[in-house]
Short mmCIF file of C-alpha atoms in Angstrom, two decimals:
data_model
loop_
_atom_site.label_atom_id
_atom_site.label_comp_id
_atom_site.label_asym_id
_atom_site.label_seq_id
_atom_site.Cartn_x
_atom_site.Cartn_y
_atom_site.Cartn_z
CA UNK F 1 90.75 -111.60 -62.90
CA UNK F 2 88.60 -109.46 -65.19
CA UNK F 3 87.97 -105.76 -65.59
CA UNK F 4 84.22 -105.40 -65.74
CA UNK F 5 82.50 -102.31 -67.17
CA UNK F 6 78.98 -101.19 -66.48
CA UNK F 7 76.98 -98.01 -66.97
CA UNK F 8 75.36 -96.47 -63.91
CA UNK F 9 71.91 -96.94 -65.47
CA UNK F 10 72.67 -100.66 -65.90
CA UNK F 11 73.59 -100.97 -62.22
CA UNK F 12 70.29 -99.28 -61.34
CA UNK F 13 68.50 -101.78 -63.59
CA UNK F 14 70.39 -104.69 -62.00
CA UNK F 15 69.45 -103.65 -58.47
CA UNK F 16 65.82 -103.01 -59.40
CA UNK F 17 65.35 -106.36 -61.13
CA UNK F 18 67.39 -108.63 -58.85
CA UNK F 19 64.37 -109.91 -57.00
CA UNK F 20 61.92 -109.77 -59.90
CA UNK F 21 63.60 -111.72 -62.68
CA UNK F 22 65.58 -114.92 -63.16
CA UNK F 23 69.25 -114.83 -64.15
CA UNK F 24 68.63 -114.89 -67.90
CA UNK F 25 65.98 -112.20 -67.57
CA UNK F 26 68.37 -109.90 -65.73
CA UNK F 27 71.14 -110.53 -68.28
CA UNK F 28 68.69 -109.74 -71.06
CA UNK F 29 67.69 -106.47 -69.36
CA UNK F 30 71.35 -105.49 -69.02
CA UNK F 31 72.57 -106.40 -72.48
CA UNK F 32 69.67 -105.96 -74.91
CA UNK F 33 68.96 -102.75 -76.80
CA UNK F 34 65.58 -101.10 -76.32
CA UNK F 35 64.65 -98.41 -78.86
CA UNK F 36 63.86 -95.11 -77.17
CA UNK F 37 60.18 -94.36 -76.61
CA UNK F 38 58.67 -90.98 -77.50
CA UNK F 39 58.76 -90.03 -73.80
CA UNK F 40 62.49 -90.84 -73.67
CA UNK F 41 63.17 -88.83 -76.85
CA UNK F 42 61.19 -85.93 -75.40
CA UNK F 43 63.28 -86.07 -72.21
CA UNK F 44 66.47 -86.23 -74.26
CA UNK F 45 65.40 -83.18 -76.27
CA UNK F 46 64.67 -81.19 -73.10
CA UNK F 47 68.02 -82.24 -71.61
CA UNK F 48 69.97 -81.23 -74.71
CA UNK F 49 68.16 -77.90 -74.99
CA UNK F 50 68.84 -77.06 -71.35
CA UNK F 51 72.50 -77.96 -71.76
CA UNK F 52 72.71 -75.68 -74.79
CA UNK F 53 70.95 -72.88 -72.93
CA UNK F 54 68.00 -72.72 -75.36
CA UNK F 55 65.64 -71.34 -72.71
CA UNK F 56 63.96 -68.91 -75.14
CA UNK F 57 63.27 -71.47 -77.89
CA UNK F 58 60.34 -70.39 -80.14
CA UNK F 59 56.98 -72.08 -79.46
CA UNK F 60 56.18 -74.88 -81.94
CA UNK F 61 59.67 -74.93 -83.48
CA UNK F 62 60.90 -78.55 -83.80
CA UNK F 63 64.22 -79.42 -82.17
CA UNK F 64 66.51 -82.06 -83.69
CA UNK F 65 67.89 -84.54 -81.14
CA UNK F 66 71.54 -85.16 -82.03
CA UNK F 67 70.71 -83.74 -85.45
CA UNK F 68 68.29 -86.60 -86.27
CA UNK F 69 64.90 -86.90 -84.58
CA UNK F 70 62.50 -83.93 -84.53
CA UNK F 71 60.73 -83.19 -81.24
CA UNK F 72 58.47 -80.24 -80.44
CA UNK F 73 58.98 -79.35 -76.79
CA UNK F 74 56.58 -77.31 -74.64
CA UNK F 75 58.62 -74.12 -74.24
CA UNK F 76 57.20 -73.56 -70.74
CA UNK F 77 59.49 -76.42 -69.65
CA UNK F 78 62.55 -74.63 -71.03
CA UNK F 79 61.56 -71.35 -69.39
CA UNK F 80 61.18 -73.15 -66.05
CA UNK F 81 64.65 -74.68 -66.37
CA UNK F 82 65.99 -71.26 -67.36
CA UNK F 83 64.51 -69.83 -64.16
CA UNK F 84 66.36 -72.45 -62.07
CA UNK F 85 69.62 -71.79 -63.92
CA UNK F 86 69.43 -68.01 -63.47
CA UNK F 87 72.06 -65.81 -61.84
CA UNK F 88 75.07 -67.02 -63.82
CA UNK F 89 74.71 -70.65 -62.77
CA UNK F 90 74.20 -71.90 -66.33
CA UNK F 91 77.26 -70.05 -67.62
CA UNK F 92 79.40 -71.40 -64.78
CA UNK F 93 78.31 -75.03 -65.07
CA UNK F 94 80.05 -77.82 -66.97
CA UNK F 95 77.54 -79.98 -68.85
CA UNK F 96 77.60 -83.64 -69.88
CA UNK F 97 80.48 -84.50 -67.57
CA UNK F 98 81.74 -88.09 -67.91
CA UNK F 99 83.05 -89.93 -64.86
CA UNK F 100 84.24 -93.27 -63.50
CA UNK F 101 83.85 -95.18 -60.26
CA UNK F 102 85.98 -98.25 -59.55
CA UNK F 103 85.54 -101.03 -57.03
CA UNK F 104 87.48 -104.30 -56.66
CA UNK F 105 85.77 -107.29 -55.13
CA UNK F 106 86.94 -110.89 -55.16
CA UNK F 107 88.74 -111.61 -58.40
CA UNK F 108 87.27 -108.73 -60.40
CA UNK F 109 87.38 -104.96 -60.69
CA UNK F 110 84.19 -103.19 -61.69
CA UNK F 111 84.33 -99.79 -63.37
CA UNK F 112 81.07 -97.86 -63.45
CA UNK F 113 80.71 -95.21 -66.13
CA UNK F 114 78.25 -92.36 -66.25
CA UNK F 115 77.66 -88.85 -67.46
CA UNK F 116 76.40 -86.19 -65.07
CA UNK F 117 74.04 -83.68 -66.70
CA UNK F 118 75.85 -80.75 -65.08
CA UNK F 119 78.27 -79.86 -62.30
CA UNK F 120 78.89 -76.44 -60.83
CA UNK F 121 81.17 -76.02 -57.84
CA UNK F 122 80.31 -78.78 -55.39
CA UNK F 123 76.80 -79.42 -56.73
CA UNK F 124 75.86 -81.97 -59.34
CA UNK F 125 72.67 -81.34 -61.35
CA UNK F 126 70.43 -83.87 -63.05
CA UNK F 127 67.60 -82.87 -65.41
CA UNK F 128 64.49 -85.02 -65.64
CA UNK F 129 61.19 -84.81 -67.50
CA UNK F 130 58.48 -87.10 -66.19
CA UNK F 131 54.71 -87.48 -66.08
CA UNK F 132 54.83 -89.23 -62.71
CA UNK F 133 55.03 -87.54 -59.32
CA UNK F 134 58.79 -87.61 -59.04
CA UNK F 135 60.74 -89.07 -56.14
CA UNK F 136 64.38 -89.91 -56.63
CA UNK F 137 65.13 -90.60 -52.96
CA UNK F 138 66.00 -94.26 -53.53
CA UNK F 139 67.64 -93.86 -56.93
CA UNK F 140 71.10 -95.38 -57.09
CA UNK F 141 72.06 -92.95 -59.85
CA UNK F 142 72.72 -89.93 -57.63
CA UNK F 143 74.44 -92.05 -54.99
CA UNK F 144 76.92 -93.35 -57.61
CA UNK F 145 77.45 -89.91 -59.16
CA UNK F 146 78.34 -88.36 -55.80
CA UNK F 147 80.97 -91.08 -55.33
CA UNK F 148 82.17 -90.75 -58.90
CA UNK F 149 82.84 -87.02 -58.64
CA UNK F 150 83.45 -86.89 -54.87
CA UNK F 151 80.73 -84.28 -54.43
CA UNK F 152 78.54 -83.63 -51.37
CA UNK F 153 75.22 -82.79 -53.01
CA UNK F 154 73.04 -83.44 -56.04
CA UNK F 155 70.07 -81.33 -57.14
CA UNK F 156 67.45 -82.91 -59.38
CA UNK F 157 65.66 -80.36 -61.57
CA UNK F 158 62.48 -82.16 -62.56
CA UNK F 159 59.85 -80.97 -65.03
CA UNK F 160 56.53 -82.72 -64.38
CA UNK F 161 54.51 -82.95 -67.59
CA UNK F 162 51.15 -84.36 -68.64
CA UNK F 163 51.26 -88.01 -69.68
CA UNK F 164 50.24 -87.84 -73.32
CA UNK F 165 50.66 -84.26 -74.55
CA UNK F 166 53.82 -83.72 -72.44
CA UNK F 167 52.59 -80.26 -71.45
CA UNK F 168 54.38 -78.57 -68.56
CA UNK F 169 52.67 -78.97 -65.17
CA UNK F 170 55.18 -77.93 -62.54
CA UNK F 171 58.86 -77.83 -61.67
CA UNK F 172 60.28 -79.81 -58.78
CA UNK F 173 63.64 -79.51 -57.12
CA UNK F 174 64.89 -82.40 -55.02
CA UNK F 175 68.22 -82.31 -53.22
CA UNK F 176 70.14 -85.29 -51.89
CA UNK F 177 73.34 -85.42 -49.87
CA UNK F 178 76.21 -87.85 -49.80
CA UNK F 179 76.16 -89.77 -46.52
CA UNK F 180 78.00 -92.83 -45.19
CA UNK F 181 74.84 -94.80 -46.03
CA UNK F 182 74.75 -93.65 -49.66
CA UNK F 183 78.44 -94.58 -50.01
CA UNK F 184 77.72 -98.02 -48.52
CA UNK F 185 74.72 -98.47 -50.86
CA UNK F 186 76.94 -97.97 -53.91
CA UNK F 187 79.59 -100.38 -52.65
CA UNK F 188 76.98 -103.00 -51.82
CA UNK F 189 75.32 -102.74 -55.25
CA UNK F 190 78.71 -103.10 -56.98
CA UNK F 191 79.66 -106.14 -54.88
CA UNK F 192 76.27 -107.73 -55.58
CA UNK F 193 76.83 -107.24 -59.31
CA UNK F 194 80.37 -108.64 -59.23
CA UNK F 195 79.17 -111.67 -57.23
CA UNK F 196 76.33 -112.24 -59.69
CA UNK F 197 78.69 -112.05 -62.71
CA UNK F 198 81.22 -114.36 -61.04
CA UNK F 199 78.61 -116.91 -59.95
CA UNK F 200 77.12 -117.10 -63.43
CA UNK F 201 80.41 -116.77 -65.36
CA UNK F 202 79.05 -113.74 -67.24
CA UNK F 203 82.38 -111.88 -67.34
CA UNK F 204 82.44 -111.92 -71.15
CA UNK F 205 79.33 -109.76 -71.37
CA UNK F 206 80.82 -106.84 -69.45
CA UNK F 207 84.42 -106.41 -70.58
CA UNK F 208 84.05 -103.65 -73.17
CA UNK F 209 84.07 -99.96 -72.27
CA UNK F 210 83.08 -97.25 -74.70
CA UNK F 211 85.88 -95.10 -76.17
CA UNK F 212 84.50 -92.05 -74.36
CA UNK F 213 85.20 -93.60 -70.98
CA UNK F 214 88.36 -95.44 -71.98
CA UNK F 215 89.98 -92.04 -72.45
CA UNK F 216 89.34 -91.34 -68.74
CA UNK F 217 91.27 -94.36 -67.54
CA UNK F 218 94.78 -93.18 -68.34
CA UNK F 219 95.17 -92.08 -64.75
CA UNK F 220 93.08 -89.04 -65.55
CA UNK F 221 95.70 -87.37 -67.74
CA UNK F 222 94.96 -86.07 -71.23
CA UNK F 223 98.67 -85.83 -71.96
CA UNK F 224 99.89 -89.41 -71.35
CA UNK B 1 69.69 -59.18 -54.63
CA UNK B 2 72.15 -60.38 -57.23
CA UNK B 3 74.73 -63.00 -56.28
CA UNK B 4 77.64 -64.19 -58.38
CA UNK B 5 77.93 -67.88 -59.17
CA UNK B 6 81.12 -67.93 -57.11
CA UNK B 7 79.55 -66.37 -54.01
CA UNK B 8 78.82 -68.48 -50.94
CA UNK B 9 75.07 -68.58 -50.48
CA UNK B 10 73.71 -67.47 -47.11
CA UNK B 11 71.67 -70.08 -45.24
CA UNK B 12 68.72 -68.07 -43.96
CA UNK B 13 65.93 -70.45 -43.11
CA UNK B 14 65.49 -74.15 -42.43
CA UNK B 15 62.48 -76.41 -42.76
CA UNK B 16 62.53 -79.53 -40.57
CA UNK B 17 59.99 -82.35 -40.51
CA UNK B 18 59.87 -84.44 -37.33
CA UNK B 19 57.45 -87.35 -37.36
CA UNK B 20 57.00 -90.48 -35.32
CA UNK B 21 55.27 -92.51 -32.68
CA UNK B 22 52.39 -91.03 -30.67
CA UNK B 23 53.43 -89.79 -27.23
CA UNK B 24 57.15 -89.88 -28.01
CA UNK B 25 57.44 -86.12 -27.39
CA UNK B 26 57.42 -84.56 -30.83
CA UNK B 27 55.84 -81.28 -29.69
CA UNK B 28 58.18 -81.00 -26.68
CA UNK B 29 61.20 -81.52 -28.94
CA UNK B 30 59.95 -79.09 -31.61
CA UNK B 31 59.35 -76.20 -29.20
CA UNK B 32 62.98 -76.30 -28.04
CA UNK B 33 63.69 -74.37 -31.27
CA UNK B 34 64.82 -70.73 -31.02
CA UNK B 35 61.96 -68.37 -29.91
CA UNK B 36 59.14 -70.46 -31.36
CA UNK B 37 55.48 -69.88 -31.95
CA UNK B 38 53.39 -73.02 -31.95
CA UNK B 39 50.54 -73.43 -34.44
CA UNK B 40 48.67 -75.85 -32.22
CA UNK B 41 46.30 -77.41 -34.72
CA UNK B 42 46.36 -80.77 -32.95
CA UNK B 43 46.00 -79.61 -29.33
CA UNK B 44 49.49 -80.90 -28.58
CA UNK B 45 50.52 -78.02 -26.28
CA UNK B 46 48.77 -79.57 -23.27
CA UNK B 47 50.89 -82.71 -23.61
CA UNK B 48 54.17 -80.85 -24.11
CA UNK B 49 56.91 -80.65 -21.46
CA UNK B 50 56.49 -76.87 -21.20
CA UNK B 51 54.57 -74.02 -22.84
CA UNK B 52 55.44 -71.48 -25.48
CA UNK B 53 53.43 -68.80 -27.33
CA UNK B 54 50.81 -70.57 -29.38
CA UNK B 55 47.94 -70.11 -31.81
CA UNK B 56 45.39 -72.48 -30.30
CA UNK B 57 42.30 -73.93 -31.96
CA UNK B 58 43.32 -72.31 -35.23
CA UNK B 59 41.39 -72.10 -38.46
CA UNK B 60 43.09 -71.82 -41.84
CA UNK B 61 42.18 -68.15 -41.97
CA UNK B 62 43.60 -67.40 -38.50
CA UNK B 63 46.85 -69.18 -39.36
CA UNK B 64 47.14 -67.39 -42.70
CA UNK B 65 46.46 -64.02 -41.00
CA UNK B 66 49.02 -64.68 -38.27
CA UNK B 67 51.77 -65.86 -40.60
CA UNK B 68 51.36 -62.89 -42.91
CA UNK B 69 51.48 -60.38 -40.00
CA UNK B 70 55.12 -59.30 -40.22
CA UNK B 71 55.01 -57.26 -37.00
CA UNK B 72 53.63 -60.16 -34.98
CA UNK B 73 55.98 -62.63 -36.67
CA UNK B 74 59.02 -60.44 -36.00
CA UNK B 75 58.88 -61.66 -32.37
CA UNK B 76 59.60 -65.24 -33.39
CA UNK B 77 62.48 -67.05 -35.07
CA UNK B 78 60.74 -70.38 -35.51
CA UNK B 79 57.25 -71.49 -36.50
CA UNK B 80 56.25 -74.93 -35.21
CA UNK B 81 53.32 -76.45 -37.10
CA UNK B 82 51.70 -79.20 -35.02
CA UNK B 83 50.68 -81.15 -37.00
CA UNK B 84 51.25 -80.40 -40.68
CA UNK B 85 48.63 -83.08 -41.47
CA UNK B 86 46.02 -81.28 -39.35
CA UNK B 87 46.94 -77.91 -40.90
CA UNK B 88 46.35 -79.47 -44.33
CA UNK B 89 42.93 -80.63 -43.11
CA UNK B 90 42.14 -77.07 -41.99
CA UNK B 91 43.18 -75.84 -45.43
CA UNK B 92 40.91 -78.45 -46.98
CA UNK B 93 37.98 -77.38 -44.79
CA UNK B 94 38.59 -73.80 -45.96
CA UNK B 95 38.64 -74.89 -49.61
CA UNK B 96 35.47 -76.97 -49.15
CA UNK B 97 33.63 -73.99 -47.62
CA UNK B 98 34.84 -71.42 -50.12
CA UNK B 99 34.97 -73.55 -53.28
CA UNK B 100 32.39 -76.37 -52.80
CA UNK B 101 32.92 -77.60 -56.38
CA UNK B 102 36.46 -78.61 -55.41
CA UNK B 103 35.22 -80.97 -52.73
CA UNK B 104 33.14 -84.13 -53.10
CA UNK B 105 30.79 -84.20 -50.12
CA UNK B 106 29.88 -87.86 -50.76
CA UNK B 107 33.41 -89.23 -50.68
CA UNK B 108 34.69 -86.49 -48.33
CA UNK B 109 37.61 -86.04 -50.69
CA UNK B 110 38.79 -83.07 -52.72
CA UNK B 111 38.67 -83.12 -56.50
CA UNK B 112 41.89 -83.10 -58.51
CA UNK B 113 41.58 -79.31 -58.63
CA UNK B 114 41.02 -79.25 -54.86
CA UNK B 115 44.20 -81.22 -54.24
CA UNK B 116 46.02 -78.77 -56.49
CA UNK B 117 44.70 -75.82 -54.50
CA UNK B 118 45.59 -77.53 -51.21
CA UNK B 119 49.15 -78.03 -52.38
CA UNK B 120 49.26 -74.40 -53.52
CA UNK B 121 48.05 -73.10 -50.13
CA UNK B 122 50.42 -75.28 -48.10
CA UNK B 123 53.35 -74.56 -50.41
CA UNK B 124 52.56 -70.84 -50.24
CA UNK B 125 52.67 -70.83 -46.43
CA UNK B 126 55.99 -72.69 -46.29
CA UNK B 127 57.61 -70.56 -48.98
CA UNK B 128 56.45 -67.29 -47.44
CA UNK B 129 57.86 -68.35 -44.06
CA UNK B 130 61.12 -69.23 -45.78
CA UNK B 131 61.12 -65.84 -47.52
CA UNK B 132 60.60 -64.15 -44.11
CA UNK B 133 63.70 -65.99 -42.89
CA UNK B 134 61.79 -68.06 -40.33
CA UNK B 135 62.84 -71.57 -39.42
CA UNK B 136 59.94 -73.99 -39.63
CA UNK B 137 59.46 -77.21 -37.69
CA UNK B 138 56.73 -79.42 -39.09
CA UNK B 139 55.37 -82.17 -36.87
CA UNK B 140 53.53 -85.22 -38.16
CA UNK B 141 52.18 -88.44 -36.74
CA UNK B 142 53.39 -91.64 -38.33
CA UNK B 143 51.35 -93.86 -40.59
CA UNK B 144 52.16 -97.39 -39.52
CA UNK B 145 49.95 -99.17 -42.07
CA UNK B 146 52.79 -99.77 -44.49
CA UNK B 147 56.13 -101.53 -44.26
CA UNK B 148 57.77 -98.11 -44.56
CA UNK B 149 56.53 -95.85 -41.77
CA UNK B 150 55.58 -92.60 -43.44
CA UNK B 151 54.33 -89.31 -42.01
CA UNK B 152 50.55 -89.09 -41.83
CA UNK B 153 50.01 -86.22 -44.30
CA UNK B 154 47.49 -85.91 -47.14
CA UNK B 155 48.94 -87.13 -50.46
CA UNK B 156 49.81 -83.95 -52.32
CA UNK B 157 51.05 -82.21 -49.17
CA UNK B 158 53.25 -85.20 -48.26
CA UNK B 159 55.09 -84.93 -51.58
CA UNK B 160 55.45 -81.18 -51.10
CA UNK B 161 56.85 -81.56 -47.58
CA UNK B 162 59.26 -84.28 -48.66
CA UNK B 163 60.56 -82.02 -51.40
CA UNK B 164 60.76 -78.75 -49.47
CA UNK B 165 62.07 -79.99 -46.09
CA UNK B 166 65.79 -79.58 -45.48
CA UNK B 167 65.82 -82.20 -42.71
CA UNK B 168 63.45 -85.09 -42.12
CA UNK B 169 63.79 -87.04 -38.90
CA UNK B 170 61.92 -90.12 -37.69
CA UNK B 171 61.39 -89.97 -33.91
CA UNK B 172 61.03 -93.31 -32.13
CA UNK B 173 62.04 -95.40 -29.16
CA UNK B 174 65.13 -97.50 -29.89
CA UNK B 175 66.09 -99.89 -27.07
CA UNK B 176 64.26 -97.64 -24.61
CA UNK B 177 66.07 -94.51 -25.82
CA UNK B 178 64.40 -91.64 -27.65
CA UNK B 179 66.12 -91.25 -31.03
CA UNK B 180 65.58 -88.97 -34.03
CA UNK B 181 66.98 -90.72 -37.08
CA UNK B 182 67.64 -88.42 -40.03
CA UNK B 183 69.09 -91.20 -42.17
CA UNK B 184 66.75 -92.42 -44.91
CA UNK B 185 66.02 -96.14 -44.78
CA UNK B 186 63.59 -98.68 -46.18
CA UNK B 187 61.63 -98.57 -42.90
CA UNK B 188 61.15 -94.80 -42.59
CA UNK B 189 61.65 -91.46 -44.34
CA UNK B 190 64.77 -89.45 -43.69
CA UNK B 191 66.72 -86.52 -45.05
CA UNK B 192 70.16 -85.98 -43.62
CA UNK B 193 71.60 -82.98 -45.39
CA UNK B 194 73.97 -82.15 -42.54
CA UNK B 195 75.30 -85.55 -41.50
CA UNK B 196 73.31 -85.53 -38.25
CA UNK B 197 72.72 -89.31 -38.38
CA UNK B 198 70.71 -90.79 -35.51
CA UNK B 199 70.55 -88.46 -32.51
CA UNK B 200 69.61 -89.55 -29.02
CA UNK B 201 67.28 -87.00 -27.41
CA UNK B 202 67.91 -86.16 -23.75
CA UNK B 203 64.87 -85.47 -21.53
CA UNK B 204 63.30 -82.18 -22.55
CA UNK B 205 62.92 -79.29 -20.11
CA UNK B 206 62.01 -75.63 -20.54
CA UNK B 207 65.72 -74.78 -20.84
CA UNK B 208 66.46 -77.40 -23.52
CA UNK B 209 67.76 -76.13 -26.84
CA UNK B 210 67.75 -79.47 -28.65
CA UNK B 211 65.87 -78.38 -31.78
CA UNK B 212 67.66 -75.03 -31.88
CA UNK B 213 70.98 -76.94 -31.77
CA UNK B 214 69.90 -79.27 -34.59
CA UNK B 215 68.93 -76.33 -36.79
CA UNK B 216 72.16 -74.51 -35.90
CA UNK B 217 74.18 -77.63 -36.81
CA UNK B 218 72.36 -77.82 -40.17
CA UNK B 219 73.06 -74.14 -40.89
CA UNK B 220 76.72 -74.46 -39.91
CA UNK B 221 77.09 -77.45 -42.22
CA UNK B 222 75.37 -75.66 -45.10
CA UNK B 223 77.53 -72.57 -44.59
CA UNK B 224 80.65 -74.76 -44.66
CA UNK B 225 79.59 -76.50 -47.88
CA UNK B 226 78.58 -73.19 -49.44
CA UNK B 227 81.95 -71.62 -48.59
CA UNK B 228 83.81 -74.68 -49.92
CA UNK B 229 81.73 -74.52 -53.10
CA UNK B 230 82.55 -70.83 -53.54
CA UNK B 231 86.26 -71.69 -53.19
CA UNK B 232 85.94 -74.38 -55.84
CA UNK B 233 84.15 -71.95 -58.18
CA UNK B 234 86.90 -69.39 -57.69
CA UNK B 235 89.56 -72.02 -58.44
CA UNK B 236 87.66 -73.03 -61.58
CA UNK B 237 87.46 -69.42 -62.78
CA UNK B 238 91.22 -69.07 -62.21
CA UNK B 239 91.97 -72.26 -64.14
CA UNK B 240 89.65 -71.23 -66.98
CA UNK B 241 91.81 -68.15 -67.49
CA UNK B 242 95.00 -70.20 -67.22
CA UNK B 243 93.72 -72.70 -69.82
CA UNK B 244 92.75 -69.93 -72.23
CA UNK B 245 96.12 -68.22 -71.88
CA UNK B 246 98.27 -71.39 -72.15
CA UNK B 247 100.28 -70.79 -75.33
CA UNK B 248 101.92 -74.20 -75.77
CA UNK B 249 101.11 -77.83 -75.12
CA UNK B 250 103.73 -77.90 -72.37
CA UNK B 251 102.19 -74.86 -70.67
CA UNK B 252 98.73 -76.43 -70.95
CA UNK B 253 100.02 -79.70 -69.51
CA UNK B 254 101.42 -77.78 -66.52
CA UNK B 255 98.03 -76.15 -65.96
CA UNK B 256 96.29 -79.51 -66.28
CA UNK B 257 98.68 -81.14 -63.81
CA UNK B 258 97.81 -78.41 -61.31
CA UNK B 259 94.08 -78.93 -62.00
CA UNK B 260 94.38 -82.67 -61.31
CA UNK B 261 95.87 -81.92 -57.93
CA UNK B 262 92.65 -80.08 -57.01
CA UNK B 263 90.71 -83.35 -57.12
CA UNK B 264 88.23 -85.15 -59.32
CA UNK B 265 85.39 -82.60 -59.00
CA UNK B 266 87.50 -79.70 -60.31
CA UNK B 267 89.16 -81.85 -62.96
CA UNK B 268 85.80 -83.10 -64.22
CA UNK B 269 84.49 -79.54 -64.67
CA UNK B 270 87.54 -78.36 -66.62
CA UNK B 271 88.50 -81.42 -68.67
CA UNK B 272 86.41 -80.38 -71.69
CA UNK B 273 88.08 -76.94 -71.79
CA UNK B 274 91.57 -78.49 -71.57
CA UNK B 275 90.66 -80.93 -74.36
CA UNK B 276 89.42 -78.11 -76.62
CA UNK B 277 92.50 -75.94 -75.92
CA UNK B 278 94.77 -78.92 -76.53
CA UNK B 279 93.19 -79.45 -79.97
CA UNK B 280 93.70 -75.77 -80.86
CA UNK B 281 97.33 -75.76 -79.70
CA UNK B 282 98.05 -79.06 -81.49
CA UNK B 283 96.70 -77.59 -84.75
CA UNK B 284 98.77 -74.43 -84.29
CA UNK B 285 101.89 -76.55 -83.67
CA UNK B 286 101.11 -78.57 -86.79
CA UNK B 287 100.86 -75.40 -88.90
CA UNK B 288 104.10 -74.03 -87.44
CA UNK B 289 105.92 -77.27 -88.14
CA UNK B 290 104.66 -77.27 -91.71
#
C-alpha cells in the first residue's frame, strides 16, 4: 500500500504520452526537470502580473518573475485581461489556490495536487498565453480542477500572441462544465496511472509531496 | 449597467450549434425554437417539417441589413442560421467582391487578412444578436472525412463558433432513433453546459417546442448556477469580515470551522486569508506573552 503523489500537469503528460512512448520514456517525461523556455517564462510573467492586478503596467518596463528573471510583456495583453476581470471580479477572486484530489485504486491511493489560477464564487479561472489557436476542450487539467474544488464551471482566459515577438493578437474565452463524463475521465486517468505504477513497480518515484500540498492534508484544518 | 461581483448574472441570450447527418432534420428541429426567423442560406426551408418566417436566397448584405434592423428583429426571439457554413461563404463572397486583395482568385481561398475579416464579420453578427438578447441556433452539416465528425464550417469560423456557442449538439441516428448528443466525445464535438446529455428527438410537427425547451432548460440551469454562485460570493464576503474581526486564535478557529462546513470551494477561496490572520494573531499572542 503506497500513497502516490502527482501534479495535475504530470497526469496530463502521462495521458498524452501513454500511447507514444515506452515505459522508460514516460517515466523520464514525468520525473525529469526541463528548464523553462522563453515562451513558458513569458506565460508565467503574464500570469503573475494578472494575479497581482498589474493591468496598467508601463509599456517596455521589465517585470521580474518571482524576483529573478526579467521579462518585457506586451501591455496590450494585460489590458485585455483587465477588461475580462472588470466589474469587481478581480477584487473578489482568490488567486493561486492550491487543491487536492484523492483516488484509491487497488493497493494504492493517488493524491493529485494542483494550483488553480483563480476562483471566484463557483467559477474557476485559468490564464493562458499561447501562439497557437487555443482549444482546451480535451485538456485533463480543467476536468481535474473541477473535481478538486467541486466546482461546476471553468473559464479559460486565453491571450493569443504572435509566435516570436509574443505580441498580443486576440483574447479568447472558453468555458467548460463539469459533467458525469468529465468526472469519469479524471477517475479513469488516475486508475490508469496507478495501474501503470503498480505494474512497473515505480511507487518509489511518486511518494513525495511538496510541503505546500502536505499542509492541505491535515483534514483541511489549519489549526490541527 | 453595473453589477456587483456577488450579483446573480441574468441569462439573456443563448447560442446553440446543431450539426449532423444530412436529412436528419436539423432545420425542422431548429425552427421549433421560440418565434424564430430562419436565415435560409442553404435552401433548407423546403425540406423542413413546417414553415416559419424566413430570409430566403440571402446575400451577406441582406442578412446584415435584416439583423441590424431592430424594429424588424423585435418580432422574433430566435434567429436560426441555416447553415452557418453557407453564411460564412456568403460573407467570403462579400469580402472577395469588396476587397479583392483579400481573396486569391487562383486558389479560391482568402488571404490571412481575408480569414481575419471573415472571422470579424461572423463574430460581429453573433455578438450583436447576443447583445440584442436574441437566441441563436446555428445549423451545420457534418464533415465525415475525419475520425472525429466535425461541423462543416470554414476554419476560422469553426473556432469562433466552438468558442462562442453555449451548447453544441451532434444530431444523428442512434439505433434508428434521432438523438442530439451534447456530450463531447472523441467521435464528435459537444458542449453540454446544462447537463442535457443525449436527448432523443420526437417527431417534429408545427406545434413542437423541442428547441425552445432545450434553450429554456439551458437558461434555467444557468440561472440556478448563477444564483448559487451569488450565494457563495455572499457567504465569502461574510466570512471575510468574520476573519478580519476575529480577535483571538480560538475565535479564528471557530470561523474557520464554520468555513470548512461550507465545502471545499468556499474553504479554498478563504484559506489564504485565514492563514494570514492566523500569523498576525499568533504574533500578537507572542508579544502579549512576552
